[in-house]
Structure formats: structure tokens, C-alpha cells
């Protein structure tokens, strides 16, 4: 039931079920064919094994509905019940950052770090993104460079690449994004970011190739669909452009 809830929420958010959904569905059907199990009711929201998941998912739904305070409280409650859900606070901070609700993002980060007892690599990465969106680009770059010194993984590299791109350092940003791909060849965001920089440099054909790769890895990637549709329209491929833009809608 815990994973069924996650799968349903992912479908509501992205239009696609996770890869494990088919296997999960078959497992549930098999269990319910057993007479003794068929009489067992689904767990309630207050059952110990499900309560944290309930608050986490309910918090996500409230955030999606624009009920930011209630949603954050739900995610916090889930993390208090089960530390595995603490990452939800980082996800909320990232979401608030892109919504430009910077105060809420800082609060979510502070709550996560209070629970963790310290600043962590993921929370520092989220803070670098927050600084970047606040326009504090030099502070964001300085923090991102420290992150890469601590752990040169794909996520920290993407954060550093973003700060460099925002500061009009495209060649250095491209090198960082390419390094991220070396570490994680199936990361759609790295391909997309390279596509954006190449598009800005007027290298449309190369940008199209990187957008297509990003979409092969994440078919519903709306921003990549938008950019690819625009470049195809400029190249005169109106059918291809229309297809991309309709998928992005």
C-alpha cells in the first residue's frame, strides 16, 4: 500500500507510473487472490506502518494545491515519524526556490538541518541553488565550488555548472556538464543544460542532438520539448515542432 500511494502520486504529477508499477500491481493481485489476505482491509492513515507515508504524500498534494504552509507541515510530520522522509524537506526547499518563495525555502532547509543535526552535502547543494535564484551568484558559485571539492558527484557538478552558466561562463559550464555526463551518462538534466548553452551560442544542430538525448532519457521533459520545438520551427520542420510543443502542453 505504501508504494501504491507513491506510484499513484507520481502518475498524478507526471502522467506516468514508475517502472516498478506493473510488478507491484501483479504482486497485489496475487496477494488478493489468497482468501485469507482478501479479507484484510487497507491500512488507515493512523496505522504505524503507513502514517509517515500518509503525511508525506498528503503534504505533497497540499503543496501541489498551493497550500504551502499545510504542505510543509505534512512533510515535516512525516520526517518526524520516520527519518527516511526527511529528504522531502529538501525537495520542498527546491520547489519553493523555483517558485521564488525564498523564505519558505530557507525555512524548509533549516528544518531539515535541525533534524539532521548539521549542514549536509545535499542541504548545502539546495542552499547553493537558493542563493543562485536569489541573484547572489558569487556566493552561489563559491559554495558550489566547495561542494565539488567535497564530493565531485553528478549533482554537485550540475549545481556548479548552473552557477557558472548564470554568470556567463559558458565554456567552463559546458566542461562541468560534460564531466557530469561522464559520471552519470543517463542524466537528462546534464544533456538539457548543454543543449541550452549550445543554443545560446547559436549551435542549433548540436543543441537539437542534446535535447533529443535528454528526451530519450526522460520522455516527458517539458523544458526540453519546448526548446526542441522552438529550434525545429526555426529550421522549418513545423510538423516536428508542433509534435514537440503538443507533448509539452
mmCIF file of C-alpha atoms in Angstrom:
data_model
loop_
_atom_site.group_PDB
_atom_site.id
_atom_site.type_symbol
_atom_site.label_atom_id
_atom_site.label_comp_id
_atom_site.label_asym_id
_atom_site.label_seq_id
_atom_site.Cartn_x
_atom_site.Cartn_y
_atom_site.Cartn_z
ATOM 1 C CA UNK A 1 0.000 0.000 0.000
ATOM 2 C CA UNK A 2 2.905 2.327 0.766
ATOM 3 C CA UNK A 3 4.313 2.010 -2.756
ATOM 4 C CA UNK A 4 0.886 2.034 -4.413
ATOM 5 C CA UNK A 5 0.366 5.516 -2.943
ATOM 6 C CA UNK A 6 3.739 6.693 -4.268
ATOM 7 C CA UNK A 7 3.015 5.266 -7.704
ATOM 8 C CA UNK A 8 -0.383 6.962 -7.880
ATOM 9 C CA UNK A 9 1.074 10.309 -6.832
ATOM 10 C CA UNK A 10 3.839 10.042 -9.426
ATOM 11 C CA UNK A 11 1.207 9.370 -12.098
ATOM 12 C CA UNK A 12 -0.785 12.413 -10.962
ATOM 13 C CA UNK A 13 2.335 14.591 -11.024
ATOM 14 C CA UNK A 14 3.957 13.398 -14.256
ATOM 15 C CA UNK A 15 1.360 11.399 -16.179
ATOM 16 C CA UNK A 16 3.495 8.265 -15.898
ATOM 17 C CA UNK A 17 3.641 5.429 -13.400
ATOM 18 C CA UNK A 18 7.087 4.430 -12.092
ATOM 19 C CA UNK A 19 8.888 1.486 -13.652
ATOM 20 C CA UNK A 20 8.006 -0.813 -10.755
ATOM 21 C CA UNK A 21 4.248 -0.173 -11.048
ATOM 22 C CA UNK A 22 3.495 -3.193 -13.224
ATOM 23 C CA UNK A 23 5.340 -5.573 -10.931
ATOM 24 C CA UNK A 24 3.644 -4.003 -7.906
ATOM 25 C CA UNK A 25 0.203 -4.369 -9.468
ATOM 26 C CA UNK A 26 0.774 -8.047 -10.233
ATOM 27 C CA UNK A 27 2.032 -8.677 -6.693
ATOM 28 C CA UNK A 28 -1.045 -7.050 -5.168
ATOM 29 C CA UNK A 29 -3.387 -9.010 -7.466
ATOM 30 C CA UNK A 30 -1.678 -12.246 -6.464
ATOM 31 C CA UNK A 31 -1.951 -11.445 -2.772
ATOM 32 C CA UNK A 32 -5.628 -10.603 -3.053
ATOM 33 C CA UNK A 33 -6.350 -13.945 -4.696
ATOM 34 C CA UNK A 34 -5.434 -15.615 -1.419
ATOM 35 C CA UNK A 35 -8.648 -15.939 0.608
ATOM 36 C CA UNK A 36 -7.124 -15.085 3.977
ATOM 37 C CA UNK A 37 -5.472 -11.896 2.699
ATOM 38 C CA UNK A 38 -8.509 -10.764 0.722
ATOM 39 C CA UNK A 39 -10.348 -10.077 3.971
ATOM 40 C CA UNK A 40 -7.653 -7.703 5.268
ATOM 41 C CA UNK A 41 -8.661 -4.070 4.921
ATOM 42 C CA UNK A 42 -6.175 -1.464 3.639
ATOM 43 C CA UNK A 43 -4.306 0.297 6.469
ATOM 44 C CA UNK A 44 -5.744 3.535 7.793
ATOM 45 C CA UNK A 45 -3.868 6.821 7.849
ATOM 46 C CA UNK A 46 -3.012 6.339 11.528
ATOM 47 C CA UNK A 47 -1.578 2.827 11.247
ATOM 48 C CA UNK A 48 2.094 2.815 12.372
ATOM 49 C CA UNK A 49 3.347 1.322 9.112
ATOM 50 C CA UNK A 50 1.577 3.856 6.930
ATOM 51 C CA UNK A 51 1.252 7.074 8.913
ATOM 52 C CA UNK A 52 4.542 8.625 7.790
ATOM 53 C CA UNK A 53 3.810 7.821 4.151
ATOM 54 C CA UNK A 54 0.327 9.288 4.523
ATOM 55 C CA UNK A 55 1.611 12.608 5.878
ATOM 56 C CA UNK A 56 4.356 12.763 3.238
ATOM 57 C CA UNK A 57 2.020 12.156 0.317
ATOM 58 C CA UNK A 58 -0.675 14.393 1.751
ATOM 59 C CA UNK A 59 1.942 17.111 2.174
ATOM 60 C CA UNK A 60 2.971 16.785 -1.474
ATOM 61 C CA UNK A 61 -0.648 17.033 -2.582
ATOM 62 C CA UNK A 62 -1.192 20.148 -0.443
ATOM 63 C CA UNK A 63 1.936 21.750 -1.937
ATOM 64 C CA UNK A 64 0.656 20.973 -5.429
ATOM 65 C CA UNK A 65 -2.613 22.684 -4.457
ATOM 66 C CA UNK A 66 -0.742 25.810 -3.381
ATOM 67 C CA UNK A 67 -1.360 25.201 0.338
ATOM 68 C CA UNK A 68 2.288 25.740 1.150
ATOM 69 C CA UNK A 69 2.211 26.001 4.955
ATOM 70 C CA UNK A 70 -0.024 22.956 5.388
ATOM 71 C CA UNK A 71 2.009 21.003 2.848
ATOM 72 C CA UNK A 72 5.304 21.783 4.558
ATOM 73 C CA UNK A 73 3.830 20.806 7.924
ATOM 74 C CA UNK A 74 2.728 17.473 6.463
ATOM 75 C CA UNK A 75 6.172 16.742 5.088
ATOM 76 C CA UNK A 76 7.764 17.763 8.384
ATOM 77 C CA UNK A 77 5.394 15.478 10.297
ATOM 78 C CA UNK A 78 6.343 12.570 8.037
ATOM 79 C CA UNK A 79 10.042 13.224 8.640
ATOM 80 C CA UNK A 80 9.465 13.343 12.410
ATOM 81 C CA UNK A 81 7.719 9.966 12.268
ATOM 82 C CA UNK A 82 10.310 8.361 10.002
ATOM 83 C CA UNK A 83 13.700 9.966 9.215
ATOM 84 C CA UNK A 84 13.683 8.422 5.737
ATOM 85 C CA UNK A 85 11.168 11.131 4.779
ATOM 86 C CA UNK A 86 13.473 13.995 5.784
ATOM 87 C CA UNK A 87 14.542 14.345 2.168
ATOM 88 C CA UNK A 88 11.030 15.614 1.492
ATOM 89 C CA UNK A 89 12.059 18.832 3.238
ATOM 90 C CA UNK A 90 14.925 19.265 0.761
ATOM 91 C CA UNK A 91 12.548 18.608 -2.124
ATOM 92 C CA UNK A 92 10.162 21.209 -0.690
ATOM 93 C CA UNK A 93 13.026 23.708 -0.361
ATOM 94 C CA UNK A 94 13.951 23.173 -4.010
ATOM 95 C CA UNK A 95 10.338 23.581 -5.090
ATOM 96 C CA UNK A 96 9.941 26.777 -3.079
ATOM 97 C CA UNK A 97 13.180 28.085 -4.582
ATOM 98 C CA UNK A 98 11.859 27.733 -8.131
ATOM 99 C CA UNK A 99 8.537 29.255 -7.036
ATOM 100 C CA UNK A 100 10.599 32.177 -5.706
ATOM 101 C CA UNK A 101 9.244 31.661 -2.212
ATOM 102 C CA UNK A 102 12.696 32.134 -0.778
ATOM 103 C CA UNK A 103 11.675 32.495 2.860
ATOM 104 C CA UNK A 104 9.791 29.188 2.738
ATOM 105 C CA UNK A 105 12.800 27.544 1.068
ATOM 106 C CA UNK A 106 15.121 28.744 3.846
ATOM 107 C CA UNK A 107 12.661 27.510 6.498
ATOM 108 C CA UNK A 108 12.477 24.038 4.907
ATOM 109 C CA UNK A 109 16.282 23.860 4.754
ATOM 110 C CA UNK A 110 16.570 24.911 8.394
ATOM 111 C CA UNK A 111 14.051 22.243 9.449
ATOM 112 C CA UNK A 112 15.986 19.581 7.549
ATOM 113 C CA UNK A 113 19.297 20.600 9.110
ATOM 114 C CA UNK A 114 17.783 20.684 12.610
ATOM 115 C CA UNK A 115 16.627 17.101 12.103
ATOM 116 C CA UNK A 116 19.993 16.061 10.654
ATOM 117 C CA UNK A 117 21.844 17.866 13.441
ATOM 118 C CA UNK A 118 24.154 19.578 10.957
ATOM 119 C CA UNK A 119 24.540 21.011 7.486
ATOM 120 C CA UNK A 120 24.827 18.182 4.954
ATOM 121 C CA UNK A 121 26.082 17.952 1.400
ATOM 122 C CA UNK A 122 22.515 17.778 -0.044
ATOM 123 C CA UNK A 123 21.323 20.710 2.079
ATOM 124 C CA UNK A 124 24.373 22.744 1.022
ATOM 125 C CA UNK A 125 23.578 21.976 -2.620
ATOM 126 C CA UNK A 126 19.997 23.136 -2.072
ATOM 127 C CA UNK A 127 21.315 26.305 -0.421
ATOM 128 C CA UNK A 128 23.591 26.999 -3.412
ATOM 129 C CA UNK A 129 20.567 26.782 -5.720
ATOM 130 C CA UNK A 130 18.643 29.109 -3.407
ATOM 131 C CA UNK A 131 21.478 31.663 -3.459
ATOM 132 C CA UNK A 132 21.605 31.418 -7.234
ATOM 133 C CA UNK A 133 17.889 32.097 -7.658
ATOM 134 C CA UNK A 134 18.109 34.973 -5.186
ATOM 135 C CA UNK A 135 20.652 36.582 -7.506
ATOM 136 C CA UNK A 136 23.585 36.037 -5.147
ATOM 137 C CA UNK A 137 25.597 34.416 -7.921
ATOM 138 C CA UNK A 138 29.077 34.902 -6.472
ATOM 139 C CA UNK A 139 28.051 33.372 -3.128
ATOM 140 C CA UNK A 140 26.343 30.523 -5.001
ATOM 141 C CA UNK A 141 29.455 29.812 -7.067
ATOM 142 C CA UNK A 142 31.733 29.886 -4.009
ATOM 143 C CA UNK A 143 29.516 27.377 -2.190
ATOM 144 C CA UNK A 144 29.149 25.191 -5.290
ATOM 145 C CA UNK A 145 32.944 25.032 -5.717
ATOM 146 C CA UNK A 146 33.276 23.890 -2.099
ATOM 147 C CA UNK A 147 30.667 21.209 -2.732
ATOM 148 C CA UNK A 148 32.604 19.897 -5.729
ATOM 149 C CA UNK A 149 35.787 19.823 -3.647
ATOM 150 C CA UNK A 150 33.984 17.719 -1.028
ATOM 151 C CA UNK A 151 32.273 15.355 -3.451
ATOM 152 C CA UNK A 152 32.635 15.575 -7.223
ATOM 153 C CA UNK A 153 29.389 13.734 -7.972
ATOM 154 C CA UNK A 154 26.839 14.486 -10.750
ATOM 155 C CA UNK A 155 24.546 16.532 -8.506
ATOM 156 C CA UNK A 156 27.233 18.867 -7.179
ATOM 157 C CA UNK A 157 28.646 19.226 -10.690
ATOM 158 C CA UNK A 158 25.220 20.254 -12.004
ATOM 159 C CA UNK A 159 24.893 22.827 -9.234
ATOM 160 C CA UNK A 160 28.314 24.290 -10.093
ATOM 161 C CA UNK A 161 27.508 24.237 -13.807
ATOM 162 C CA UNK A 162 24.328 26.198 -13.125
ATOM 163 C CA UNK A 163 26.149 28.906 -11.210
ATOM 164 C CA UNK A 164 28.770 29.214 -13.973
ATOM 165 C CA UNK A 165 26.148 29.397 -16.716
ATOM 166 C CA UNK A 166 24.256 32.093 -14.826
ATOM 167 C CA UNK A 167 27.459 34.125 -14.566
ATOM 168 C CA UNK A 168 28.035 33.956 -18.332
ATOM 169 C CA UNK A 169 30.901 31.463 -18.158
ATOM 170 C CA UNK A 170 29.603 29.064 -20.834
ATOM 171 C CA UNK A 171 32.812 27.215 -21.681
ATOM 172 C CA UNK A 172 33.558 26.372 -18.069
ATOM 173 C CA UNK A 173 29.919 25.408 -17.525
ATOM 174 C CA UNK A 174 29.981 23.132 -20.592
ATOM 175 C CA UNK A 175 33.088 21.377 -19.287
ATOM 176 C CA UNK A 176 31.418 20.808 -15.914
ATOM 177 C CA UNK A 177 28.229 19.457 -17.501
ATOM 178 C CA UNK A 178 30.234 17.096 -19.723
ATOM 179 C CA UNK A 179 32.034 15.839 -16.638
ATOM 180 C CA UNK A 180 28.649 15.221 -15.015
ATOM 181 C CA UNK A 181 27.706 13.068 -18.019
ATOM 182 C CA UNK A 182 30.925 11.076 -17.629
ATOM 183 C CA UNK A 183 29.884 10.310 -14.054
ATOM 184 C CA UNK A 184 26.214 9.739 -14.908
ATOM 185 C CA UNK A 185 25.601 9.016 -18.639
ATOM 186 C CA UNK A 186 21.829 8.704 -18.140
ATOM 187 C CA UNK A 187 21.290 12.099 -16.511
ATOM 188 C CA UNK A 188 18.791 14.004 -18.704
ATOM 189 C CA UNK A 189 19.363 17.341 -16.956
ATOM 190 C CA UNK A 190 23.044 17.426 -17.930
ATOM 191 C CA UNK A 191 22.192 16.884 -21.607
ATOM 192 C CA UNK A 192 19.453 19.508 -21.424
ATOM 193 C CA UNK A 193 21.756 22.080 -19.832
ATOM 194 C CA UNK A 194 24.385 21.528 -22.509
ATOM 195 C CA UNK A 195 21.654 21.953 -25.129
ATOM 196 C CA UNK A 196 20.655 25.312 -23.637
ATOM 197 C CA UNK A 197 24.237 26.599 -23.694
ATOM 198 C CA UNK A 198 24.803 25.408 -27.265
ATOM 199 C CA UNK A 199 21.525 27.031 -28.328
ATOM 200 C CA UNK A 200 22.648 30.303 -26.760
ATOM 201 C CA UNK A 201 25.885 30.037 -28.747
ATOM 202 C CA UNK A 202 23.942 29.616 -31.996
ATOM 203 C CA UNK A 203 24.873 25.945 -32.405
ATOM 204 C CA UNK A 204 21.338 24.807 -33.149
ATOM 205 C CA UNK A 205 22.145 21.402 -34.685
ATOM 206 C CA UNK A 206 24.274 20.379 -31.725
ATOM 207 C CA UNK A 207 21.661 21.688 -29.299
ATOM 208 C CA UNK A 208 18.937 19.641 -31.029
ATOM 209 C CA UNK A 209 21.023 16.497 -30.584
ATOM 210 C CA UNK A 210 21.424 17.107 -26.857
ATOM 211 C CA UNK A 211 17.725 17.916 -26.410
ATOM 212 C CA UNK A 212 16.815 14.673 -28.177
ATOM 213 C CA UNK A 213 19.108 12.718 -25.874
ATOM 214 C CA UNK A 214 17.565 14.375 -22.815
ATOM 215 C CA UNK A 215 14.107 13.411 -24.096
ATOM 216 C CA UNK A 216 15.177 9.835 -24.820
ATOM 217 C CA UNK A 217 16.146 9.601 -21.157
ATOM 218 C CA UNK A 218 13.085 11.496 -19.867
ATOM 219 C CA UNK A 219 10.305 11.488 -22.498
ATOM 220 C CA UNK A 220 8.081 13.999 -20.719
ATOM 221 C CA UNK A 221 10.815 16.597 -20.072
ATOM 222 C CA UNK A 222 8.731 19.727 -20.756
ATOM 223 C CA UNK A 223 11.558 22.256 -20.952
ATOM 224 C CA UNK A 224 13.492 20.103 -23.429
ATOM 225 C CA UNK A 225 10.328 19.685 -25.507
ATOM 226 C CA UNK A 226 9.830 23.464 -25.573
ATOM 227 C CA UNK A 227 13.381 24.193 -26.668
ATOM 228 C CA UNK A 228 13.435 21.412 -29.234
ATOM 229 C CA UNK A 229 10.088 22.536 -30.652
ATOM 230 C CA UNK A 230 11.375 26.091 -30.991
ATOM 231 C CA UNK A 231 14.560 25.012 -32.802
ATOM 232 C CA UNK A 232 12.646 22.697 -35.122
ATOM 233 C CA UNK A 233 10.270 25.538 -36.025
ATOM 234 C CA UNK A 234 13.240 27.787 -36.818
ATOM 235 C CA UNK A 235 14.630 25.029 -39.060
ATOM 236 C CA UNK A 236 11.310 24.825 -40.955
ATOM 237 C CA UNK A 237 10.205 21.472 -39.520
ATOM 238 C CA UNK A 238 6.745 22.641 -38.495
ATOM 239 C CA UNK A 239 5.327 19.145 -38.020
ATOM 240 C CA UNK A 240 8.161 18.147 -35.709
ATOM 241 C CA UNK A 241 7.868 21.437 -33.850
ATOM 242 C CA UNK A 242 4.117 21.013 -33.391
ATOM 243 C CA UNK A 243 4.586 17.466 -32.112
ATOM 244 C CA UNK A 244 7.106 18.634 -29.510
ATOM 245 C CA UNK A 245 5.034 21.585 -28.339
ATOM 246 C CA UNK A 246 1.885 19.489 -28.041
ATOM 247 C CA UNK A 247 3.755 16.961 -25.893
ATOM 248 C CA UNK A 248 4.993 19.800 -23.701
ATOM 249 C CA UNK A 249 1.496 21.266 -23.234
#
